[in-house]
């Protein structure tokens, strides 16, 4: 981080005089006092504990200075502000402008992390590139990412998440993206938004911090039309849109496809045709930023995604596990069921699906679960196992169309959790040549099921 204390104080409008510390260099910024190293700037945030309680510990660990909403002794280098979080965000905004990096932002109900990873891999083939690490995509994580980028960064790819309307507007006004990507408008966090239209409104706020020279890449979904900006170049993707996938071939472990803007076909070492769309978007961003086509194709062929996304694993008994346990909403559930159903079965093996509750869907959650019945094909899936509370009605409906003994339901309520019974059923059901899909919200702990299958 190329900042002095004086420069940081000036950028955030400090309320105190720091001139006697103006040459003090700041190395990194941390909001966890345990991570403070010599020369760092400590950011005391208010959570379960007030970070101001750890200011002395931060200095003891080597902090050069601290932000503070409280006056400190003049001998302690500090930047006095009204709101530490706001100052943190203002500093990140200033730093982006100072370092003159190209900012690419990504949001969407599904695929934003994968698309972010793909864009970063493509750009890294040509430029010094940094990206959001893990799920640092909110009002704390995004400025943290910015202030931790290497000093020689030329391109930064920032993921933006939203829980409530206005979240992405704040992040966009901080980052001022040159290119903004919206991957998909689904039902994620519907409980907080009330309608898919409100979700679309929130996602499209990614353009609020753009100037008139920005480029928006967004799906050819009519629900966003009323939210499209009139001062940006807009590229729509999807069937018969500005950019689209051609000649897609799905395999168990990879995809191959073409696009209408590249001469070469792309081979992608992940499953799911929705990932072809994500890769196409990433390839187009690379093309916009003058990455040679050969490097675009090569980067995608060697893709390494953030962990816990859709991936094939092996059970201890040899069965194939398609793990997609990080998060879930109806759109994502339908897409992965479609992919899983299209993959050829292993010779002599069964297809099994373990589906768990999707969270934060609001008052219509049970009905949204039940609507997934059209994605469950008894001609393809041998056995379906359901786990949760809101998914109970779907399990009941599935039992009416699947053969007897091919549908199982296990409760997870405040009064009863049949997790151990679920594991026992899986152990009895899953055979070495089978394929099993696991999909549900992260809070349903399906990751522990994957670990059980791998270790048992």
GROMACS .gro file of C-alpha atoms in nm:
model
  456
    1UNK     CA    1   0.000   0.000   0.000
    2UNK     CA    2   0.164   0.323  -0.115
    3UNK     CA    3   0.029   0.568   0.140
    4UNK     CA    4   0.164   0.794   0.410
    5UNK     CA    5  -0.031   0.879   0.723
    6UNK     CA    6  -0.071   1.239   0.609
    7UNK     CA    7  -0.198   1.136   0.267
    8UNK     CA    8  -0.448   0.890   0.418
    9UNK     CA    9  -0.568   1.150   0.667
   10UNK     CA   10  -0.620   1.407   0.394
   11UNK     CA   11  -0.807   1.156   0.175
   12UNK     CA   12  -1.064   1.082   0.446
   13UNK     CA   13  -1.098   1.434   0.590
   14UNK     CA   14  -0.936   1.366   0.927
   15UNK     CA   15  -1.055   1.582   1.216
   16UNK     CA   16  -0.716   1.598   1.386
   17UNK     CA   17  -0.378   1.747   1.299
   18UNK     CA   18  -0.136   1.478   1.178
   19UNK     CA   19   0.136   1.703   1.038
   20UNK     CA   20   0.389   1.587   1.299
   21UNK     CA   21   0.342   1.231   1.162
   22UNK     CA   22   0.306   1.326   0.797
   23UNK     CA   23   0.603   1.123   0.672
   24UNK     CA   24   0.495   0.804   0.848
   25UNK     CA   25   0.461   0.528   0.587
   26UNK     CA   26   0.171   0.282   0.608
   27UNK     CA   27   0.224  -0.073   0.485
   28UNK     CA   28  -0.115  -0.247   0.501
   29UNK     CA   29  -0.452  -0.194   0.664
   30UNK     CA   30  -0.615  -0.455   0.890
   31UNK     CA   31  -0.935  -0.466   1.094
   32UNK     CA   32  -0.822  -0.766   1.298
   33UNK     CA   33  -0.565  -0.656   1.556
   34UNK     CA   34  -0.420  -1.008   1.561
   35UNK     CA   35  -0.314  -0.968   1.195
   36UNK     CA   36  -0.135  -0.639   1.249
   37UNK     CA   37   0.229  -0.638   1.140
   38UNK     CA   38   0.497  -0.373   1.177
   39UNK     CA   39   0.398  -0.054   0.997
   40UNK     CA   40   0.028  -0.137   0.944
   41UNK     CA   41  -0.276   0.087   0.983
   42UNK     CA   42  -0.541  -0.054   1.219
   43UNK     CA   43  -0.911  -0.011   1.141
   44UNK     CA   44  -1.135  -0.052   1.450
   45UNK     CA   45  -1.478  -0.162   1.327
   46UNK     CA   46  -1.786  -0.211   1.541
   47UNK     CA   47  -1.927  -0.563   1.544
   48UNK     CA   48  -1.987  -0.805   1.826
   49UNK     CA   49  -1.703  -0.613   1.992
   50UNK     CA   50  -1.599  -0.253   1.935
   51UNK     CA   51  -1.266  -0.254   1.755
   52UNK     CA   52  -1.160   0.050   1.958
   53UNK     CA   53  -1.112  -0.189   2.250
   54UNK     CA   54  -0.819  -0.341   2.060
   55UNK     CA   55  -0.632  -0.024   1.968
   56UNK     CA   56  -0.369  -0.078   2.238
   57UNK     CA   57  -0.320  -0.437   2.119
   58UNK     CA   58  -0.278  -0.314   1.762
   59UNK     CA   59  -0.003  -0.072   1.869
   60UNK     CA   60   0.160  -0.347   2.073
   61UNK     CA   61   0.162  -0.569   1.763
   62UNK     CA   62   0.341  -0.305   1.559
   63UNK     CA   63   0.072  -0.077   1.415
   64UNK     CA   64   0.216   0.247   1.281
   65UNK     CA   65  -0.118   0.425   1.323
   66UNK     CA   66  -0.489   0.366   1.374
   67UNK     CA   67  -0.820   0.504   1.259
   68UNK     CA   68  -1.032   0.616   1.554
   69UNK     CA   69  -1.369   0.769   1.627
   70UNK     CA   70  -1.236   0.865   1.971
   71UNK     CA   71  -0.963   1.114   2.053
   72UNK     CA   72  -0.634   0.951   2.147
   73UNK     CA   73  -0.317   1.084   2.303
   74UNK     CA   74  -0.115   1.299   2.063
   75UNK     CA   75   0.175   1.057   2.102
   76UNK     CA   76  -0.030   0.782   1.935
   77UNK     CA   77  -0.041   0.831   1.558
   78UNK     CA   78  -0.408   0.823   1.460
   79UNK     CA   79  -0.659   0.948   1.209
   80UNK     CA   80  -0.966   1.087   1.387
   81UNK     CA   81  -1.291   1.040   1.193
   82UNK     CA   82  -1.665   1.032   1.260
   83UNK     CA   83  -1.714   0.687   1.105
   84UNK     CA   84  -1.429   0.440   1.061
   85UNK     CA   85  -1.610   0.226   0.804
   86UNK     CA   86  -1.693   0.531   0.590
   87UNK     CA   87  -1.334   0.651   0.616
   88UNK     CA   88  -1.215   0.303   0.512
   89UNK     CA   89  -1.435   0.317   0.204
   90UNK     CA   90  -1.328   0.672   0.120
   91UNK     CA   91  -0.963   0.570   0.147
   92UNK     CA   92  -1.018   0.279  -0.090
   93UNK     CA   93  -1.190   0.507  -0.341
   94UNK     CA   94  -0.902   0.753  -0.321
   95UNK     CA   95  -0.646   0.474  -0.361
   96UNK     CA   96  -0.809   0.338  -0.676
   97UNK     CA   97  -0.796   0.685  -0.830
   98UNK     CA   98  -0.437   0.733  -0.720
   99UNK     CA   99  -0.313   0.401  -0.859
  100UNK     CA  100  -0.501   0.444  -1.190
  101UNK     CA  101  -0.594   0.079  -1.226
  102UNK     CA  102  -0.866  -0.044  -1.459
  103UNK     CA  103  -1.161  -0.165  -1.251
  104UNK     CA  104  -1.378  -0.454  -1.366
  105UNK     CA  105  -1.675  -0.535  -1.141
  106UNK     CA  106  -1.894  -0.845  -1.137
  107UNK     CA  107  -2.230  -0.914  -0.975
  108UNK     CA  108  -2.520  -1.154  -1.030
  109UNK     CA  109  -2.749  -1.397  -0.852
  110UNK     CA  110  -2.540  -1.687  -0.982
  111UNK     CA  111  -2.195  -1.717  -1.132
  112UNK     CA  112  -2.036  -1.395  -1.007
  113UNK     CA  113  -1.747  -1.564  -0.825
  114UNK     CA  114  -1.677  -1.804  -1.111
  115UNK     CA  115  -1.693  -1.524  -1.368
  116UNK     CA  116  -1.467  -1.306  -1.153
  117UNK     CA  117  -1.211  -1.588  -1.138
  118UNK     CA  118  -1.230  -1.642  -1.514
  119UNK     CA  119  -1.187  -1.273  -1.594
  120UNK     CA  120  -0.891  -1.245  -1.356
  121UNK     CA  121  -0.721  -1.552  -1.506
  122UNK     CA  122  -0.760  -1.415  -1.857
  123UNK     CA  123  -0.633  -1.067  -1.767
  124UNK     CA  124  -0.341  -1.212  -1.568
  125UNK     CA  125  -0.206  -1.359  -1.891
  126UNK     CA  126  -0.130  -1.006  -2.010
  127UNK     CA  127  -0.151  -0.764  -1.717
  128UNK     CA  128  -0.063  -0.743  -1.349
  129UNK     CA  129  -0.402  -0.845  -1.213
  130UNK     CA  130  -0.559  -0.867  -0.869
  131UNK     CA  131  -0.905  -0.992  -0.771
  132UNK     CA  132  -1.146  -1.026  -0.482
  133UNK     CA  133  -1.019  -1.299  -0.253
  134UNK     CA  134  -1.276  -1.550  -0.127
  135UNK     CA  135  -1.611  -1.383  -0.061
  136UNK     CA  136  -1.478  -1.036   0.027
  137UNK     CA  137  -1.750  -0.874  -0.183
  138UNK     CA  138  -1.935  -0.643   0.057
  139UNK     CA  139  -1.894  -0.295   0.208
  140UNK     CA  140  -1.595  -0.417   0.412
  141UNK     CA  141  -1.449  -0.680   0.182
  142UNK     CA  142  -1.435  -0.469  -0.133
  143UNK     CA  143  -1.235  -0.177   0.012
  144UNK     CA  144  -1.014  -0.431   0.192
  145UNK     CA  145  -0.943  -0.592  -0.147
  146UNK     CA  146  -0.858  -0.256  -0.302
  147UNK     CA  147  -0.620  -0.155  -0.026
  148UNK     CA  148  -0.445  -0.493  -0.037
  149UNK     CA  149  -0.377  -0.501  -0.411
  150UNK     CA  150  -0.007  -0.517  -0.504
  151UNK     CA  151   0.155  -0.184  -0.587
  152UNK     CA  152   0.208  -0.281  -0.951
  153UNK     CA  153  -0.156  -0.381  -1.018
  154UNK     CA  154  -0.287  -0.277  -1.360
  155UNK     CA  155  -0.629  -0.445  -1.356
  156UNK     CA  156  -0.846  -0.527  -1.056
  157UNK     CA  157  -1.151  -0.753  -1.074
  158UNK     CA  158  -1.396  -0.683  -0.793
  159UNK     CA  159  -1.691  -0.901  -0.701
  160UNK     CA  160  -1.998  -0.722  -0.566
  161UNK     CA  161  -2.262  -0.891  -0.352
  162UNK     CA  162  -2.591  -0.760  -0.222
  163UNK     CA  163  -2.818  -0.844   0.067
  164UNK     CA  164  -3.032  -0.531   0.046
  165UNK     CA  165  -3.121  -0.265  -0.210
  166UNK     CA  166  -2.847  -0.004  -0.224
  167UNK     CA  167  -2.556  -0.234  -0.136
  168UNK     CA  168  -2.423  -0.242  -0.492
  169UNK     CA  169  -2.484   0.130  -0.547
  170UNK     CA  170  -2.247   0.200  -0.258
  171UNK     CA  171  -1.982  -0.036  -0.396
  172UNK     CA  172  -2.010   0.097  -0.750
  173UNK     CA  173  -1.972   0.458  -0.635
  174UNK     CA  174  -1.662   0.348  -0.446
  175UNK     CA  175  -1.502   0.150  -0.729
  176UNK     CA  176  -1.603   0.354  -1.037
  177UNK     CA  177  -1.584   0.052  -1.271
  178UNK     CA  178  -1.464   0.076  -1.628
  179UNK     CA  179  -1.639  -0.250  -1.716
  180UNK     CA  180  -1.935  -0.385  -1.520
  181UNK     CA  181  -2.073  -0.737  -1.555
  182UNK     CA  182  -2.412  -0.869  -1.442
  183UNK     CA  183  -2.418  -1.248  -1.481
  184UNK     CA  184  -2.779  -1.337  -1.403
  185UNK     CA  185  -3.091  -1.212  -1.227
  186UNK     CA  186  -3.220  -1.493  -1.006
  187UNK     CA  187  -3.388  -1.526  -0.669
  188UNK     CA  188  -3.092  -1.497  -0.430
  189UNK     CA  189  -3.191  -1.307  -0.112
  190UNK     CA  190  -3.551  -1.281  -0.231
  191UNK     CA  191  -3.653  -1.270   0.135
  192UNK     CA  192  -3.494  -0.925   0.164
  193UNK     CA  193  -3.599  -0.787  -0.175
  194UNK     CA  194  -3.956  -0.912  -0.212
  195UNK     CA  195  -3.947  -0.962  -0.589
  196UNK     CA  196  -3.713  -1.058  -0.871
  197UNK     CA  197  -3.769  -0.710  -1.015
  198UNK     CA  198  -3.625  -0.553  -0.700
  199UNK     CA  199  -3.328  -0.790  -0.725
  200UNK     CA  200  -3.275  -0.671  -1.083
  201UNK     CA  201  -3.294  -0.309  -0.969
  202UNK     CA  202  -3.030  -0.375  -0.705
  203UNK     CA  203  -2.795  -0.560  -0.940
  204UNK     CA  204  -2.821  -0.291  -1.207
  205UNK     CA  205  -2.699  -0.031  -0.960
  206UNK     CA  206  -2.355  -0.159  -1.054
  207UNK     CA  207  -2.357   0.115  -1.319
  208UNK     CA  208  -2.408   0.404  -1.075
  209UNK     CA  209  -2.038   0.470  -1.029
  210UNK     CA  210  -1.952   0.449  -1.400
  211UNK     CA  211  -1.873   0.746  -1.620
  212UNK     CA  212  -1.997   0.788  -1.975
  213UNK     CA  213  -1.711   0.578  -2.114
  214UNK     CA  214  -1.800   0.261  -1.925
  215UNK     CA  215  -1.920  -0.069  -2.068
  216UNK     CA  216  -2.199  -0.276  -1.916
  217UNK     CA  217  -2.226  -0.649  -1.999
  218UNK     CA  218  -2.565  -0.782  -1.897
  219UNK     CA  219  -2.803  -1.069  -1.979
  220UNK     CA  220  -3.069  -1.041  -2.248
  221UNK     CA  221  -3.336  -1.063  -1.978
  222UNK     CA  222  -3.632  -0.828  -2.018
  223UNK     CA  223  -3.655  -0.777  -1.643
  224UNK     CA  224  -3.351  -0.546  -1.649
  225UNK     CA  225  -3.462  -0.332  -1.946
  226UNK     CA  226  -3.618  -0.059  -1.732
  227UNK     CA  227  -3.296  -0.030  -1.529
  228UNK     CA  228  -3.052   0.002  -1.819
  229UNK     CA  229  -2.847   0.323  -1.815
  230UNK     CA  230  -2.873   0.559  -2.110
  231UNK     CA  231  -2.515   0.687  -2.088
  232UNK     CA  232  -2.318   0.361  -2.118
  233UNK     CA  233  -2.225   0.123  -2.393
  234UNK     CA  234  -2.432  -0.191  -2.329
  235UNK     CA  235  -2.350  -0.544  -2.446
  236UNK     CA  236  -2.624  -0.804  -2.397
  237UNK     CA  237  -2.553  -1.178  -2.391
  238UNK     CA  238  -2.774  -1.477  -2.454
  239UNK     CA  239  -2.945  -1.643  -2.746
  240UNK     CA  240  -2.957  -1.404  -3.046
  241UNK     CA  241  -2.806  -1.122  -2.834
  242UNK     CA  242  -2.485  -0.924  -2.897
  243UNK     CA  243  -2.264  -1.211  -2.778
  244UNK     CA  244  -2.355  -1.577  -2.741
  245UNK     CA  245  -2.226  -1.933  -2.709
  246UNK     CA  246  -2.222  -2.162  -3.014
  247UNK     CA  247  -2.193  -2.539  -3.062
  248UNK     CA  248  -2.178  -2.628  -2.693
  249UNK     CA  249  -2.070  -2.984  -2.608
  250UNK     CA  250  -2.111  -3.105  -2.247
  251UNK     CA  251  -1.894  -3.374  -2.097
  252UNK     CA  252  -1.862  -3.504  -1.743
  253UNK     CA  253  -1.546  -3.307  -1.659
  254UNK     CA  254  -1.532  -3.034  -1.922
  255UNK     CA  255  -1.713  -2.826  -2.183
  256UNK     CA  256  -1.620  -2.725  -2.533
  257UNK     CA  257  -1.790  -2.442  -2.720
  258UNK     CA  258  -1.746  -2.152  -2.955
  259UNK     CA  259  -1.856  -1.789  -2.943
  260UNK     CA  260  -1.969  -1.543  -3.206
  261UNK     CA  261  -1.667  -1.318  -3.145
  262UNK     CA  262  -1.369  -1.557  -3.121
  263UNK     CA  263  -1.231  -1.774  -3.399
  264UNK     CA  264  -1.104  -2.049  -3.167
  265UNK     CA  265  -1.319  -2.289  -2.967
  266UNK     CA  266  -1.286  -2.287  -2.589
  267UNK     CA  267  -1.227  -2.595  -2.373
  268UNK     CA  268  -1.330  -2.536  -2.012
  269UNK     CA  269  -1.225  -2.785  -1.738
  270UNK     CA  270  -1.552  -2.751  -1.544
  271UNK     CA  271  -1.901  -2.887  -1.590
  272UNK     CA  272  -2.236  -2.710  -1.636
  273UNK     CA  273  -2.344  -2.528  -1.949
  274UNK     CA  274  -2.407  -2.215  -1.739
  275UNK     CA  275  -2.028  -2.202  -1.700
  276UNK     CA  276  -1.999  -2.169  -2.077
  277UNK     CA  277  -2.192  -1.843  -2.048
  278UNK     CA  278  -1.967  -1.727  -1.764
  279UNK     CA  279  -1.656  -1.810  -1.967
  280UNK     CA  280  -1.796  -1.636  -2.273
  281UNK     CA  281  -1.847  -1.318  -2.068
  282UNK     CA  282  -1.493  -1.342  -1.933
  283UNK     CA  283  -1.354  -1.396  -2.282
  284UNK     CA  284  -1.535  -1.089  -2.406
  285UNK     CA  285  -1.391  -0.877  -2.123
  286UNK     CA  286  -1.048  -1.005  -2.226
  287UNK     CA  287  -1.117  -0.908  -2.585
  288UNK     CA  288  -1.231  -0.559  -2.480
  289UNK     CA  289  -0.903  -0.516  -2.292
  290UNK     CA  290  -0.690  -0.638  -2.583
  291UNK     CA  291  -0.584  -0.975  -2.447
  292UNK     CA  292  -0.473  -1.186  -2.747
  293UNK     CA  293  -0.722  -1.459  -2.841
  294UNK     CA  294  -0.464  -1.735  -2.789
  295UNK     CA  295  -0.410  -1.619  -2.432
  296UNK     CA  296  -0.784  -1.600  -2.365
  297UNK     CA  297  -0.838  -1.957  -2.479
  298UNK     CA  298  -0.529  -2.085  -2.295
  299UNK     CA  299  -0.628  -1.915  -1.967
  300UNK     CA  300  -0.974  -2.070  -1.974
  301UNK     CA  301  -0.835  -2.414  -2.052
  302UNK     CA  302  -0.622  -2.395  -1.733
  303UNK     CA  303  -0.890  -2.243  -1.512
  304UNK     CA  304  -0.860  -2.274  -1.133
  305UNK     CA  305  -1.183  -2.174  -0.958
  306UNK     CA  306  -1.239  -2.052  -0.603
  307UNK     CA  307  -1.297  -2.357  -0.380
  308UNK     CA  308  -1.639  -2.492  -0.286
  309UNK     CA  309  -1.797  -2.413  -0.622
  310UNK     CA  310  -1.932  -2.684  -0.850
  311UNK     CA  311  -1.674  -2.961  -0.870
  312UNK     CA  312  -1.643  -3.336  -0.914
  313UNK     CA  313  -1.503  -3.533  -0.622
  314UNK     CA  314  -1.457  -3.900  -0.540
  315UNK     CA  315  -1.630  -4.089  -0.261
  316UNK     CA  316  -1.420  -4.335  -0.064
  317UNK     CA  317  -1.603  -4.624  -0.232
  318UNK     CA  318  -1.530  -4.486  -0.581
  319UNK     CA  319  -1.863  -4.314  -0.653
  320UNK     CA  320  -1.858  -3.980  -0.834
  321UNK     CA  321  -1.971  -3.677  -0.632
  322UNK     CA  322  -2.090  -3.358  -0.804
  323UNK     CA  323  -2.056  -3.112  -0.517
  324UNK     CA  324  -2.239  -2.779  -0.541
  325UNK     CA  325  -2.291  -2.698  -0.175
  326UNK     CA  326  -2.185  -2.335  -0.141
  327UNK     CA  327  -2.521  -2.174  -0.203
  328UNK     CA  328  -2.857  -2.234  -0.367
  329UNK     CA  329  -3.161  -2.066  -0.516
  330UNK     CA  330  -3.424  -2.199  -0.759
  331UNK     CA  331  -3.237  -2.087  -1.071
  332UNK     CA  332  -2.911  -2.244  -0.957
  333UNK     CA  333  -3.091  -2.563  -0.852
  334UNK     CA  334  -3.259  -2.601  -1.191
  335UNK     CA  335  -2.933  -2.538  -1.377
  336UNK     CA  336  -2.731  -2.795  -1.184
  337UNK     CA  337  -3.010  -3.056  -1.208
  338UNK     CA  338  -3.020  -2.995  -1.582
  339UNK     CA  339  -2.644  -3.041  -1.606
  340UNK     CA  340  -2.639  -3.349  -1.385
  341UNK     CA  341  -2.922  -3.509  -1.581
  342UNK     CA  342  -2.747  -3.448  -1.914
  343UNK     CA  343  -2.419  -3.614  -1.812
  344UNK     CA  344  -2.402  -3.981  -1.917
  345UNK     CA  345  -2.433  -4.231  -1.633
  346UNK     CA  346  -2.144  -4.459  -1.544
  347UNK     CA  347  -2.197  -4.805  -1.687
  348UNK     CA  348  -2.386  -5.007  -1.428
  349UNK     CA  349  -2.427  -4.705  -1.198
  350UNK     CA  350  -2.720  -4.496  -1.073
  351UNK     CA  351  -2.782  -4.122  -1.061
  352UNK     CA  352  -2.870  -3.995  -0.713
  353UNK     CA  353  -2.957  -3.640  -0.611
  354UNK     CA  354  -2.938  -3.505  -0.256
  355UNK     CA  355  -3.125  -3.173  -0.242
  356UNK     CA  356  -3.146  -2.950   0.065
  357UNK     CA  357  -3.330  -2.632   0.157
  358UNK     CA  358  -3.263  -2.308  -0.028
  359UNK     CA  359  -3.253  -2.018   0.217
  360UNK     CA  360  -3.362  -1.652   0.208
  361UNK     CA  361  -3.647  -1.702  -0.040
  362UNK     CA  362  -3.909  -1.525   0.169
  363UNK     CA  363  -4.277  -1.609   0.218
  364UNK     CA  364  -4.303  -1.808  -0.106
  365UNK     CA  365  -4.011  -2.036  -0.019
  366UNK     CA  366  -4.214  -2.359   0.009
  367UNK     CA  367  -4.380  -2.300  -0.329
  368UNK     CA  368  -4.046  -2.217  -0.493
  369UNK     CA  369  -3.910  -2.546  -0.366
  370UNK     CA  370  -4.217  -2.734  -0.487
  371UNK     CA  371  -4.190  -2.579  -0.836
  372UNK     CA  372  -3.865  -2.768  -0.884
  373UNK     CA  373  -4.064  -3.087  -0.944
  374UNK     CA  374  -4.042  -3.019  -1.318
  375UNK     CA  375  -3.662  -3.055  -1.294
  376UNK     CA  376  -3.676  -3.402  -1.137
  377UNK     CA  377  -3.698  -3.669  -1.407
  378UNK     CA  378  -3.762  -4.025  -1.282
  379UNK     CA  379  -3.637  -4.156  -1.617
  380UNK     CA  380  -3.293  -4.010  -1.540
  381UNK     CA  381  -3.264  -3.992  -1.162
  382UNK     CA  382  -3.278  -4.323  -0.982
  383UNK     CA  383  -3.304  -4.188  -0.628
  384UNK     CA  384  -3.374  -3.845  -0.480
  385UNK     CA  385  -3.302  -3.759  -0.117
  386UNK     CA  386  -3.445  -3.442   0.038
  387UNK     CA  387  -3.320  -3.267   0.352
  388UNK     CA  388  -3.469  -2.966   0.526
  389UNK     CA  389  -3.798  -2.804   0.617
  390UNK     CA  390  -3.919  -2.598   0.320
  391UNK     CA  391  -3.833  -2.883   0.084
  392UNK     CA  392  -4.076  -3.125   0.251
  393UNK     CA  393  -4.363  -3.057   0.008
  394UNK     CA  394  -4.133  -3.116  -0.288
  395UNK     CA  395  -4.033  -3.449  -0.137
  396UNK     CA  396  -4.400  -3.544  -0.100
  397UNK     CA  397  -4.474  -3.450  -0.461
  398UNK     CA  398  -4.167  -3.639  -0.587
  399UNK     CA  399  -4.278  -3.953  -0.404
  400UNK     CA  400  -4.588  -3.954  -0.623
  401UNK     CA  401  -4.397  -3.962  -0.953
  402UNK     CA  402  -4.092  -4.172  -0.860
  403UNK     CA  403  -4.111  -4.549  -0.803
  404UNK     CA  404  -4.170  -4.667  -0.448
  405UNK     CA  405  -3.854  -4.659  -0.236
  406UNK     CA  406  -3.672  -4.408  -0.458
  407UNK     CA  407  -3.755  -4.092  -0.263
  408UNK     CA  408  -3.635  -4.022   0.094
  409UNK     CA  409  -3.699  -3.721   0.314
  410UNK     CA  410  -3.507  -3.615   0.625
  411UNK     CA  411  -3.614  -3.328   0.849
  412UNK     CA  412  -3.406  -3.032   0.959
  413UNK     CA  413  -3.614  -2.810   1.186
  414UNK     CA  414  -3.556  -2.632   1.514
  415UNK     CA  415  -3.702  -2.936   1.691
  416UNK     CA  416  -3.550  -3.218   1.491
  417UNK     CA  417  -3.246  -3.273   1.272
  418UNK     CA  418  -3.220  -3.611   1.101
  419UNK     CA  419  -2.867  -3.551   0.972
  420UNK     CA  420  -2.728  -3.876   1.112
  421UNK     CA  421  -3.017  -4.073   0.958
  422UNK     CA  422  -2.941  -3.901   0.628
  423UNK     CA  423  -2.579  -4.013   0.641
  424UNK     CA  424  -2.685  -4.368   0.720
  425UNK     CA  425  -2.921  -4.374   0.419
  426UNK     CA  426  -2.649  -4.241   0.191
  427UNK     CA  427  -2.407  -4.510   0.307
  428UNK     CA  428  -2.666  -4.779   0.230
  429UNK     CA  429  -2.766  -4.628  -0.105
  430UNK     CA  430  -2.447  -4.505  -0.274
  431UNK     CA  431  -2.260  -4.771  -0.472
  432UNK     CA  432  -1.912  -4.752  -0.631
  433UNK     CA  433  -2.034  -4.686  -0.988
  434UNK     CA  434  -2.297  -4.428  -0.891
  435UNK     CA  435  -2.300  -4.055  -0.946
  436UNK     CA  436  -2.444  -3.830  -0.676
  437UNK     CA  437  -2.530  -3.459  -0.690
  438UNK     CA  438  -2.539  -3.255  -0.368
  439UNK     CA  439  -2.703  -2.913  -0.381
  440UNK     CA  440  -2.834  -2.681  -0.110
  441UNK     CA  441  -2.764  -2.361   0.077
  442UNK     CA  442  -2.437  -2.341   0.267
  443UNK     CA  443  -2.616  -2.336   0.605
  444UNK     CA  444  -2.755  -2.686   0.535
  445UNK     CA  445  -2.404  -2.826   0.594
  446UNK     CA  446  -2.391  -3.043   0.283
  447UNK     CA  447  -2.017  -2.982   0.286
  448UNK     CA  448  -2.005  -3.218   0.583
  449UNK     CA  449  -2.190  -3.478   0.376
  450UNK     CA  450  -1.924  -3.448   0.106
  451UNK     CA  451  -1.652  -3.494   0.368
  452UNK     CA  452  -1.837  -3.799   0.505
  453UNK     CA  453  -1.858  -3.958   0.162
  454UNK     CA  454  -1.493  -3.889   0.089
  455UNK     CA  455  -1.373  -4.027   0.420
  456UNK     CA  456  -1.609  -4.317   0.489
   0.00000   0.00000   0.00000
